[in-house]
mmCIF file of C-alpha atoms and ligand atoms in Angstrom:
data_model
loop_
_atom_site.group_PDB
_atom_site.id
_atom_site.type_symbol
_atom_site.label_atom_id
_atom_site.label_comp_id
_atom_site.label_asym_id
_atom_site.label_seq_id
_atom_site.Cartn_x
_atom_site.Cartn_y
_atom_site.Cartn_z
ATOM 1 C CA MET A 1 24.573 2.470 22.434
ATOM 2 C CA THR A 2 21.483 0.695 21.158
ATOM 3 C CA ILE A 3 20.257 1.606 17.679
ATOM 4 C CA ALA A 4 16.823 0.482 16.575
ATOM 5 C CA ALA A 5 15.151 0.647 13.195
ATOM 6 C CA ILE A 6 11.502 0.837 12.268
ATOM 7 C CA ILE A 7 10.539 -0.429 8.819
ATOM 8 C CA VAL A 8 7.237 1.165 7.932
ATOM 9 C CA ALA A 9 5.398 -1.370 5.794
ATOM 10 C CA ALA A 10 1.713 -0.970 6.599
ATOM 11 C CA GLY A 11 0.828 1.032 3.476
ATOM 12 C CA ARG A 12 -1.643 -0.236 0.923
ATOM 13 C CA GLY A 13 0.025 1.506 -2.035
ATOM 14 C CA THR A 14 -0.931 -0.210 -5.271
ATOM 15 C CA ARG A 15 -0.014 2.538 -7.746
ATOM 16 C CA ALA A 16 2.732 0.171 -8.877
ATOM 17 C CA GLY A 17 0.015 -2.208 -10.087
ATOM 18 C CA GLY A 18 -0.252 -5.839 -9.045
ATOM 19 C CA ASP A 19 -2.513 -7.552 -6.560
ATOM 20 C CA VAL A 20 -0.532 -6.732 -3.439
ATOM 21 C CA PRO A 21 0.992 -3.513 -2.049
ATOM 22 C CA LYS A 22 4.349 -2.584 -3.571
ATOM 23 C CA GLN A 23 6.449 -3.645 -0.561
ATOM 24 C CA TRP A 24 5.185 -7.203 -1.027
ATOM 25 C CA GLN A 25 5.977 -7.388 -4.725
ATOM 26 C CA SER A 26 9.214 -8.843 -6.036
ATOM 27 C CA LEU A 27 12.163 -6.884 -7.306
ATOM 28 C CA ARG A 28 14.333 -9.329 -9.209
ATOM 29 C CA ASP A 29 14.020 -12.467 -7.117
ATOM 30 C CA GLU A 30 13.384 -10.839 -3.781
ATOM 31 C CA VAL A 31 10.334 -9.333 -2.129
ATOM 32 C CA VAL A 32 10.924 -5.582 -1.664
ATOM 33 C CA ILE A 33 10.583 -5.582 2.135
ATOM 34 C CA SER A 34 12.945 -8.541 2.433
ATOM 35 C CA ARG A 35 15.656 -6.635 0.563
ATOM 36 C CA THR A 36 15.047 -3.565 2.751
ATOM 37 C CA PHE A 37 15.211 -5.639 5.940
ATOM 38 C CA LYS A 38 18.437 -7.395 4.978
ATOM 39 C CA THR A 39 20.104 -4.097 4.069
ATOM 40 C CA LEU A 40 19.292 -2.477 7.421
ATOM 41 C CA ARG A 41 19.936 -5.547 9.587
ATOM 42 C CA PRO A 42 23.736 -5.330 9.891
ATOM 43 C CA HIS A 43 23.643 -1.668 10.973
ATOM 44 C CA VAL A 44 21.202 -1.787 13.879
ATOM 45 C CA ASN A 45 20.664 -3.769 17.072
ATOM 46 C CA ILE A 46 16.883 -4.027 16.977
ATOM 47 C CA ILE A 47 14.400 -4.030 14.113
ATOM 48 C CA CYS A 48 10.697 -3.375 14.447
ATOM 49 C CA VAL A 49 8.547 -4.046 11.382
ATOM 50 C CA VAL A 50 5.215 -2.256 11.210
ATOM 51 C CA LEU A 51 2.710 -4.345 9.254
ATOM 52 C CA HIS A 52 -0.851 -4.109 8.112
ATOM 53 C CA LYS A 53 -2.890 -6.846 9.780
ATOM 54 C CA ASP A 54 -3.619 -8.391 6.381
ATOM 55 C CA ASP A 55 0.102 -8.820 5.684
ATOM 56 C CA VAL A 56 1.173 -10.834 8.739
ATOM 57 C CA THR A 57 1.131 -14.161 6.903
ATOM 58 C CA ARG A 58 3.056 -12.575 4.000
ATOM 59 C CA TRP A 59 5.723 -11.480 6.468
ATOM 60 C CA GLU A 60 5.881 -14.891 8.132
ATOM 61 C CA ALA A 61 6.307 -16.537 4.740
ATOM 62 C CA LEU A 62 9.567 -14.604 4.224
ATOM 63 C CA GLY A 63 11.217 -16.428 7.119
ATOM 64 C CA LEU A 64 12.925 -13.279 8.422
ATOM 65 C CA THR A 65 13.283 -12.604 12.125
ATOM 66 C CA ALA A 66 12.361 -9.134 13.357
ATOM 67 C CA ASP A 67 12.852 -8.273 17.027
ATOM 68 C CA CYS A 68 9.299 -7.007 17.201
ATOM 69 C CA ILE A 69 6.257 -6.579 15.018
ATOM 70 C CA ALA A 70 3.768 -3.744 15.397
ATOM 71 C CA MET A 71 0.399 -3.378 13.704
ATOM 72 C CA GLY A 72 0.078 -0.287 11.555
ATOM 73 C CA GLY A 73 -2.534 2.390 12.065
ATOM 74 C CA ALA A 74 -4.783 4.293 9.682
ATOM 75 C CA THR A 75 -2.064 6.809 8.758
ATOM 76 C CA ARG A 76 1.700 6.678 8.346
ATOM 77 C CA ASP A 77 2.072 8.752 11.541
ATOM 78 C CA ALA A 78 -0.031 6.248 13.473
ATOM 79 C CA SER A 79 2.053 3.372 12.099
ATOM 80 C CA VAL A 80 5.324 5.016 13.130
ATOM 81 C CA CYS A 81 3.826 5.697 16.574
ATOM 82 C CA ALA A 82 2.922 2.020 16.923
ATOM 83 C CA GLY A 83 6.505 1.092 16.029
ATOM 84 C CA LEU A 84 7.996 3.566 18.508
ATOM 85 C CA GLU A 85 5.752 2.299 21.309
ATOM 86 C CA ALA A 86 6.684 -1.307 20.544
ATOM 87 C CA LEU A 87 10.358 -0.346 20.771
ATOM 88 C CA CYS A 88 9.969 1.217 24.246
ATOM 89 C CA ALA A 89 10.486 -2.238 25.754
ATOM 90 C CA TYR A 90 14.023 -2.242 24.308
ATOM 91 C CA SER A 91 14.969 1.290 25.484
ATOM 92 C CA PRO A 92 16.979 2.128 22.358
ATOM 93 C CA ASP A 93 19.110 5.273 22.295
ATOM 94 C CA LYS A 94 18.553 6.040 18.608
ATOM 95 C CA VAL A 95 16.024 5.003 16.030
ATOM 96 C CA LEU A 96 16.086 4.982 12.241
ATOM 97 C CA ILE A 97 12.670 5.203 10.586
ATOM 98 C CA HIS A 98 12.735 3.788 7.075
ATOM 99 C CA ASP A 99 10.247 3.202 4.284
ATOM 100 C CA ALA A 100 9.906 -0.463 3.345
ATOM 101 C CA ALA A 101 9.603 0.762 -0.256
ATOM 102 C CA ARG A 102 13.210 2.031 -0.344
ATOM 103 C CA PRO A 103 15.006 -1.299 -0.767
ATOM 104 C CA LEU A 104 18.095 0.119 -2.485
ATOM 105 C CA VAL A 105 19.273 2.272 0.422
ATOM 106 C CA SER A 106 23.045 2.040 0.703
ATOM 107 C CA ALA A 107 25.169 1.148 3.678
ATOM 108 C CA GLU A 108 26.855 4.534 3.226
ATOM 109 C CA ILE A 109 23.600 6.463 3.741
ATOM 110 C CA ILE A 110 22.686 4.383 6.797
ATOM 111 C CA ARG A 111 26.129 4.991 8.306
ATOM 112 C CA SER A 112 25.937 8.726 7.524
ATOM 113 C CA VAL A 113 22.605 9.091 9.311
ATOM 114 C CA ILE A 114 23.828 7.145 12.354
ATOM 115 C CA GLY A 115 27.055 9.179 12.380
ATOM 116 C CA ALA A 116 25.193 12.504 12.255
ATOM 117 C CA LEU A 117 23.155 11.447 15.306
ATOM 118 C CA ASP A 118 26.346 11.801 17.385
ATOM 119 C CA SER A 119 25.979 15.550 17.136
ATOM 120 C CA HIS A 120 22.273 16.050 16.309
ATOM 121 C CA LYS A 121 18.976 14.771 17.695
ATOM 122 C CA GLY A 122 17.757 14.229 14.157
ATOM 123 C CA ALA A 123 19.417 13.441 10.819
ATOM 124 C CA ALA A 124 18.052 12.456 7.435
ATOM 125 C CA PRO A 125 19.287 11.970 3.876
ATOM 126 C CA ALA A 126 18.202 14.318 1.107
ATOM 127 C CA LEU A 127 19.138 15.399 -2.401
ATOM 128 C CA ALA A 128 19.368 19.029 -3.456
ATOM 129 C CA VAL A 129 16.808 19.871 -6.125
ATOM 130 C CA THR A 130 18.617 20.413 -9.438
ATOM 131 C CA ASP A 131 15.705 20.696 -11.863
ATOM 132 C CA ALA A 132 14.065 24.075 -12.443
ATOM 133 C CA LEU A 133 10.806 24.357 -10.518
ATOM 134 C CA TRP A 134 7.564 25.673 -11.927
ATOM 135 C CA THR A 135 4.069 26.152 -10.803
ATOM 136 C CA GLY A 136 1.400 25.164 -13.292
ATOM 137 C CA HIS A 137 -2.235 25.891 -13.897
ATOM 138 C CA ASP A 138 -4.566 24.338 -16.485
ATOM 139 C CA GLY A 139 -1.685 22.754 -18.338
ATOM 140 C CA THR A 140 0.505 25.846 -18.661
ATOM 141 C CA VAL A 141 3.335 27.235 -16.581
ATOM 142 C CA SER A 142 1.992 29.854 -14.236
ATOM 143 C CA GLY A 143 5.226 30.739 -12.512
ATOM 144 C CA THR A 144 8.753 29.724 -11.605
ATOM 145 C CA MET A 145 10.271 29.048 -8.219
ATOM 146 C CA ASP A 146 13.726 29.459 -6.807
ATOM 147 C CA ARG A 147 15.116 25.953 -6.203
ATOM 148 C CA SER A 148 18.043 27.087 -4.056
ATOM 149 C CA GLY A 149 17.822 25.602 -0.599
ATOM 150 C CA LEU A 150 15.245 23.013 -1.643
ATOM 151 C CA PHE A 151 15.784 19.309 -0.984
ATOM 152 C CA ARG A 152 14.077 16.022 -1.790
ATOM 153 C CA ALA A 153 13.735 14.008 1.404
ATOM 154 C CA GLN A 154 14.653 10.342 1.701
ATOM 155 C CA THR A 155 14.794 7.784 4.503
ATOM 156 C CA PRO A 156 16.094 6.395 6.840
ATOM 157 C CA GLN A 157 15.379 9.371 9.049
ATOM 158 C CA GLY A 158 17.251 9.004 12.324
ATOM 159 C CA PHE A 159 16.446 10.440 15.729
ATOM 160 C CA ASP A 160 17.160 10.378 19.397
ATOM 161 C CA PHE A 161 14.593 7.782 20.462
ATOM 162 C CA GLN A 162 13.005 9.627 23.397
ATOM 163 C CA ALA A 163 12.866 12.893 21.456
ATOM 164 C CA ILE A 164 11.006 11.459 18.441
ATOM 165 C CA LEU A 165 8.749 9.354 20.702
ATOM 166 C CA GLU A 166 7.620 12.500 22.537
ATOM 167 C CA ALA A 167 7.316 14.417 19.271
ATOM 168 C CA HIS A 168 5.028 11.781 17.772
ATOM 169 C CA LYS A 169 2.886 11.631 20.918
ATOM 170 C CA HIS A 170 2.238 15.364 20.631
ATOM 171 C CA GLN A 171 1.697 15.428 16.858
ATOM 172 C CA SER A 172 -1.947 16.140 16.156
ATOM 173 C CA THR A 173 -1.992 17.008 12.449
ATOM 174 C CA PRO A 174 -0.844 14.688 9.617
ATOM 175 C CA ALA A 175 2.850 15.145 8.789
ATOM 176 C CA ALA A 176 4.665 14.564 5.484
ATOM 177 C CA ASP A 177 7.367 12.549 7.224
ATOM 178 C CA ASP A 178 9.135 12.093 10.537
ATOM 179 C CA VAL A 179 11.381 15.083 9.938
ATOM 180 C CA ALA A 180 8.235 17.224 9.850
ATOM 181 C CA VAL A 181 7.111 15.679 13.141
ATOM 182 C CA ALA A 182 10.537 16.290 14.662
ATOM 183 C CA ARG A 183 10.726 19.898 13.507
ATOM 184 C CA ALA A 184 7.250 20.617 14.852
ATOM 185 C CA ALA A 185 8.623 19.550 18.232
ATOM 186 C CA GLY A 186 11.683 21.789 17.889
ATOM 187 C CA ILE A 187 14.181 19.015 17.052
ATOM 188 C CA GLU A 188 16.984 20.178 14.771
ATOM 189 C CA VAL A 189 17.524 17.767 11.862
ATOM 190 C CA ALA A 190 20.872 17.513 10.083
ATOM 191 C CA ILE A 191 20.870 16.859 6.327
ATOM 192 C CA VAL A 192 23.185 14.095 5.120
ATOM 193 C CA ALA A 193 23.869 13.202 1.497
ATOM 194 C CA GLY A 194 21.169 11.074 -0.066
ATOM 195 C CA CYS A 195 21.525 9.149 -3.289
ATOM 196 C CA GLU A 196 19.414 8.828 -6.460
ATOM 197 C CA ARG A 197 19.672 5.090 -6.058
ATOM 198 C CA ASN A 198 17.743 5.278 -2.781
ATOM 199 C CA LEU A 199 14.485 5.714 -4.673
ATOM 200 C CA LYS A 200 11.075 5.108 -3.175
ATOM 201 C CA ILE A 201 9.193 2.547 -5.202
ATOM 202 C CA THR A 202 5.755 3.946 -5.893
ATOM 203 C CA THR A 203 4.838 3.273 -9.513
ATOM 204 C CA LYS A 204 5.464 0.535 -12.064
ATOM 205 C CA ASP A 205 8.153 2.766 -13.594
ATOM 206 C CA ASP A 206 9.948 2.828 -10.245
ATOM 207 C CA PHE A 207 10.113 -0.974 -10.298
ATOM 208 C CA LEU A 208 11.727 -0.740 -13.744
ATOM 209 C CA ARG A 209 14.207 1.903 -12.522
ATOM 210 C CA ALA A 210 15.117 -0.190 -9.489
ATOM 211 C CA ASP A 211 15.480 -3.257 -11.679
ATOM 212 C CA ASN A 212 17.820 -1.352 -14.010
ATOM 213 C CA LEU A 213 19.911 -0.141 -11.073
ATOM 214 C CA LEU A 214 20.247 -3.713 -9.849
ATOM 215 C CA GLY A 215 21.215 -4.752 -13.363
ATOM 216 C CA TYR A 216 24.654 -3.332 -12.786
ATOM 217 C CA GLU A 217 25.222 -5.677 -9.892
ATOM 218 C CA MET A 218 26.410 -8.985 -11.244
ATOM 219 C CA ASP A 219 25.265 -12.102 -9.462
ATOM 220 C CA VAL A 220 28.093 -14.579 -9.958
ATOM 221 C CA ARG A 221 28.139 -18.062 -8.424
ATOM 222 C CA ILE A 222 30.995 -20.544 -8.299
ATOM 223 C CA GLY A 223 30.700 -24.246 -7.574
ATOM 224 C CA ASN A 224 33.121 -27.143 -7.394
ATOM 225 C CA GLY A 225 32.701 -30.827 -8.124
ATOM 226 C CA TYR A 226 34.829 -33.869 -7.337
ATOM 227 C CA ASP A 227 34.344 -37.441 -8.420
ATOM 228 C CA VAL A 228 36.186 -40.767 -8.461
ATOM 229 C CA HIS A 229 35.449 -44.003 -10.299
ATOM 230 C CA ARG A 230 37.398 -47.256 -9.989
ATOM 231 C CA PHE A 231 38.758 -49.330 -12.836
ATOM 232 C CA GLY A 232 37.310 -52.746 -13.655
ATOM 233 C CA VAL A 233 37.176 -55.110 -16.595
ATOM 234 C CA GLY A 234 36.595 -53.487 -19.992
ATOM 235 C CA ASP A 235 38.197 -51.966 -23.058
ATOM 236 C CA HIS A 236 37.269 -48.265 -22.937
ATOM 237 C CA VAL A 237 36.500 -45.357 -20.637
ATOM 238 C CA TRP A 238 34.061 -42.489 -21.101
ATOM 239 C CA LEU A 239 35.719 -39.197 -20.183
ATOM 240 C CA CYS A 240 34.014 -35.815 -20.691
ATOM 241 C CA GLY A 241 31.687 -37.286 -23.283
ATOM 242 C CA VAL A 242 34.387 -39.054 -25.333
ATOM 243 C CA LYS A 243 34.855 -42.821 -25.624
ATOM 244 C CA VAL A 244 38.549 -43.450 -25.099
ATOM 245 C CA PRO A 245 40.003 -46.922 -25.794
ATOM 246 C CA HIS A 246 41.747 -48.325 -22.715
ATOM 247 C CA GLY A 247 42.695 -51.678 -21.273
ATOM 248 C CA ARG A 248 40.103 -51.320 -18.497
ATOM 249 C CA SER A 249 36.794 -49.543 -17.963
ATOM 250 C CA LEU A 250 35.580 -47.294 -15.177
ATOM 251 C CA GLN A 251 32.922 -48.898 -12.993
ATOM 252 C CA GLY A 252 29.752 -47.150 -11.939
ATOM 253 C CA HIS A 253 26.021 -47.163 -12.085
ATOM 254 C CA SER A 254 25.917 -44.894 -15.164
ATOM 255 C CA ASP A 255 28.546 -44.758 -17.903
ATOM 256 C CA ALA A 256 30.964 -43.701 -15.112
ATOM 257 C CA ASP A 257 32.103 -40.540 -16.927
ATOM 258 C CA VAL A 258 34.022 -39.178 -13.974
ATOM 259 C CA GLY A 259 34.866 -35.871 -15.685
ATOM 260 C CA MET A 260 31.297 -35.109 -16.675
ATOM 261 C CA HIS A 261 30.102 -36.004 -13.186
ATOM 262 C CA ALA A 262 32.517 -33.506 -11.641
ATOM 263 C CA VAL A 263 31.358 -30.777 -14.054
ATOM 264 C CA THR A 264 27.711 -31.590 -13.306
ATOM 265 C CA ASP A 265 28.288 -31.425 -9.555
ATOM 266 C CA ALA A 266 30.100 -28.094 -9.951
ATOM 267 C CA ILE A 267 26.968 -26.634 -11.576
ATOM 268 C CA TYR A 268 24.682 -28.063 -8.901
ATOM 269 C CA GLY A 269 27.130 -26.674 -6.345
ATOM 270 C CA ALA A 270 27.045 -23.159 -7.809
ATOM 271 C CA LEU A 271 23.250 -23.280 -7.657
ATOM 272 C CA GLY A 272 23.324 -24.631 -4.098
ATOM 273 C CA MET A 273 21.046 -27.403 -5.313
ATOM 274 C CA GLY A 274 22.501 -30.700 -4.203
ATOM 275 C CA ASP A 275 24.506 -33.143 -6.278
ATOM 276 C CA ILE A 276 24.115 -35.899 -8.860
ATOM 277 C CA GLY A 277 23.365 -38.490 -6.189
ATOM 278 C CA GLN A 278 20.333 -36.495 -5.022
ATOM 279 C CA HIS A 279 18.938 -35.825 -8.482
ATOM 280 C CA PHE A 280 19.741 -39.269 -9.902
ATOM 281 C CA PRO A 281 19.913 -41.747 -6.979
ATOM 282 C CA PRO A 282 22.171 -44.753 -7.741
ATOM 283 C CA SER A 283 19.508 -46.871 -6.009
ATOM 284 C CA ASP A 284 17.055 -46.034 -8.806
ATOM 285 C CA PRO A 285 17.358 -48.710 -11.544
ATOM 286 C CA GLN A 286 16.272 -46.287 -14.276
ATOM 287 C CA TRP A 287 19.719 -44.621 -14.162
ATOM 288 C CA LYS A 288 21.652 -47.899 -14.580
ATOM 289 C CA GLY A 289 23.930 -47.497 -17.577
ATOM 290 C CA ALA A 290 22.589 -43.966 -18.123
ATOM 291 C CA GLU A 291 24.543 -41.616 -20.333
ATOM 292 C CA SER A 292 26.074 -38.922 -18.167
ATOM 293 C CA ARG A 293 24.997 -36.292 -20.683
ATOM 294 C CA VAL A 294 21.502 -36.695 -19.152
ATOM 295 C CA PHE A 295 22.857 -35.512 -15.787
ATOM 296 C CA LEU A 296 24.837 -32.613 -17.236
ATOM 297 C CA ARG A 297 21.902 -31.460 -19.341
ATOM 298 C CA HIS A 298 19.695 -31.571 -16.238
ATOM 299 C CA ALA A 299 22.117 -29.371 -14.299
ATOM 300 C CA VAL A 300 22.348 -26.843 -17.141
ATOM 301 C CA ASN A 301 18.555 -26.754 -17.447
ATOM 302 C CA LEU A 302 18.244 -26.242 -13.704
ATOM 303 C CA ALA A 303 20.613 -23.275 -13.981
ATOM 304 C CA THR A 304 18.534 -21.787 -16.790
ATOM 305 C CA GLN A 305 15.300 -22.296 -14.871
ATOM 306 C CA ASN A 306 16.821 -20.371 -11.964
ATOM 307 C CA GLY A 307 17.872 -17.447 -14.142
ATOM 308 C CA PHE A 308 21.556 -18.376 -14.497
ATOM 309 C CA LYS A 309 23.713 -19.167 -17.450
ATOM 310 C CA VAL A 310 26.913 -21.149 -17.241
ATOM 311 C CA SER A 311 29.792 -18.797 -17.946
ATOM 312 C CA ASN A 312 32.638 -21.298 -17.958
ATOM 313 C CA VAL A 313 33.716 -24.682 -16.641
ATOM 314 C CA ASP A 314 37.170 -26.029 -15.915
ATOM 315 C CA CYS A 315 37.715 -29.764 -15.426
ATOM 316 C CA THR A 316 40.908 -31.543 -14.409
ATOM 317 C CA LEU A 317 41.227 -35.309 -14.836
ATOM 318 C CA VAL A 318 43.722 -37.037 -12.554
ATOM 319 C CA CYS A 319 45.171 -40.262 -13.995
ATOM 320 C CA GLU A 320 48.353 -41.880 -15.333
ATOM 321 C CA TYR A 321 46.531 -43.513 -18.270
ATOM 322 C CA PRO A 322 44.864 -43.150 -20.652
ATOM 323 C CA LYS A 323 46.709 -40.111 -21.961
ATOM 324 C CA ILE A 324 44.205 -37.275 -22.168
ATOM 325 C CA GLY A 325 46.071 -34.809 -24.392
ATOM 326 C CA PRO A 326 45.062 -36.287 -27.771
ATOM 327 C CA HIS A 327 41.389 -36.296 -26.746
ATOM 328 C CA GLN A 328 41.215 -32.807 -25.207
ATOM 329 C CA PRO A 329 39.704 -31.046 -28.253
ATOM 330 C CA ALA A 330 37.040 -33.726 -28.633
ATOM 331 C CA MET A 331 36.222 -33.585 -24.891
ATOM 332 C CA LYS A 332 35.825 -29.805 -24.991
ATOM 333 C CA ALA A 333 33.642 -30.093 -28.081
ATOM 334 C CA ALA A 334 31.490 -32.788 -26.481
ATOM 335 C CA LEU A 335 30.920 -30.771 -23.303
ATOM 336 C CA ALA A 336 30.255 -27.640 -25.375
ATOM 337 C CA ALA A 337 27.597 -29.409 -27.416
ATOM 338 C CA ILE A 338 25.813 -30.839 -24.371
ATOM 339 C CA MET A 339 25.937 -27.532 -22.486
ATOM 340 C CA GLU A 340 25.212 -25.408 -25.584
ATOM 341 C CA LEU A 341 28.202 -23.304 -24.616
ATOM 342 C CA ASP A 342 30.982 -21.763 -26.671
ATOM 343 C CA VAL A 343 33.922 -24.167 -26.671
ATOM 344 C CA ASN A 344 36.208 -21.314 -25.544
ATOM 345 C CA ARG A 345 34.356 -21.297 -22.243
ATOM 346 C CA ILE A 346 35.294 -24.898 -21.510
ATOM 347 C CA SER A 347 38.579 -26.222 -20.245
ATOM 348 C CA VAL A 348 39.555 -29.885 -19.967
ATOM 349 C CA LYS A 349 43.003 -30.622 -18.682
ATOM 350 C CA ALA A 350 44.805 -33.497 -17.035
ATOM 351 C CA THR A 351 47.521 -34.296 -14.606
ATOM 352 C CA THR A 352 49.089 -37.413 -13.194
ATOM 353 C CA SER A 353 49.580 -37.799 -9.472
ATOM 354 C CA GLU A 354 53.243 -38.723 -9.872
ATOM 355 C CA ARG A 355 52.402 -42.411 -9.397
ATOM 356 C CA LEU A 356 51.178 -41.622 -5.876
ATOM 357 C CA GLY A 357 47.890 -42.718 -4.379
ATOM 358 C CA PHE A 358 45.032 -44.616 -5.990
ATOM 359 C CA THR A 359 45.280 -42.707 -9.246
ATOM 360 C CA GLY A 360 49.022 -43.273 -9.300
ATOM 361 C CA ARG A 361 48.514 -46.997 -8.831
ATOM 362 C CA GLU A 362 45.978 -46.890 -11.685
ATOM 363 C CA GLU A 363 43.135 -48.111 -9.485
ATOM 364 C CA GLY A 364 40.809 -45.425 -10.764
ATOM 365 C CA ILE A 365 40.435 -41.911 -12.130
ATOM 366 C CA ALA A 366 39.599 -38.755 -10.178
ATOM 367 C CA ALA A 367 38.221 -35.509 -11.572
ATOM 368 C CA ILE A 368 37.726 -32.047 -10.131
ATOM 369 C CA ALA A 369 35.774 -29.260 -11.767
ATOM 370 C CA THR A 370 34.814 -25.637 -11.251
ATOM 371 C CA ALA A 371 31.814 -23.930 -12.801
ATOM 372 C CA THR A 372 30.956 -20.229 -12.859
ATOM 373 C CA LEU A 373 27.325 -19.213 -13.243
ATOM 374 C CA VAL A 374 26.147 -15.680 -13.981
ATOM 375 C CA LYS A 375 22.627 -14.372 -13.445
ATOM 376 C CA SER A 376 21.257 -13.687 -16.869
HETATM 377 MG MG1 MG B 1 30.355 -40.366 -10.470
#
């Protein structure tokens, strides 16, 4: 069975404020229509996006791949019709018609609508009205209405493809939604459970509501870092920001603080933004002898600029000597100061490699680190 979806995005709605229609504005870090598209994508075989001609470059800038694009008409009905006609080439069995401005639709609702289409030619999500209903006139209540049996309609509204295509072709008067079009053509539409979360973004307040709803979803990123530096002539090593006396020194372009490099790379890794070598190329003479705190501070700043805060880091140094234990508190304190992080969120620990390998032969020191970043 082939299931298609139409994302209706041709509207010019600017009641939400801003210079562009609401579906092209950002909710958190993502354009509304992009979030809607990505939510529907896993549930359907084909997606048709119906755009206003002025929005084609906006769509292309998102880098998303729709199976087909249709140009919207003067009304919502005309836009849906354009989408249905574009989908004819794919001969889908079912079609879900969804508002681009409902980006928080859940997988559960989408599955419920598709499931109900097994036994009905139409199915759509809705919420029973729970508030009392009034009529009003000149600022006063002129009457009350019975709310029993009343529902607030949502999307996606799902249909047998041929049935809704024919229904739209024969629709001559403007319809509130596709369920209205379907019913006018005699198609029975099953009601499935909607959700308050599946709100339609219309006003600025709706953006705030959607933002609050997303606030409960934590965005947590984890990155790892690994680094090795070899021993050479010298009388100290820098490890996690602490100068430790030792019979040899670690070699490297910077101060060769292997622990701090691993922590820095873990943060870059969590951000998906490269590594120390990319941000501070060893070939660039300005970083010769650089203090590694410059690198770590850069990574932390990059996290902040991208809306993340470092939640914790854990670094393990692998060496036989020097002994790390006596310096652990100072190392944690040094990292905490550079990262402006509570010292309880930092772990520095050490292990030997049982005299095995290059660390066991005391040819160098290795470090691994993990960093957790949380969207703030
Ligand atoms: Mg290094």
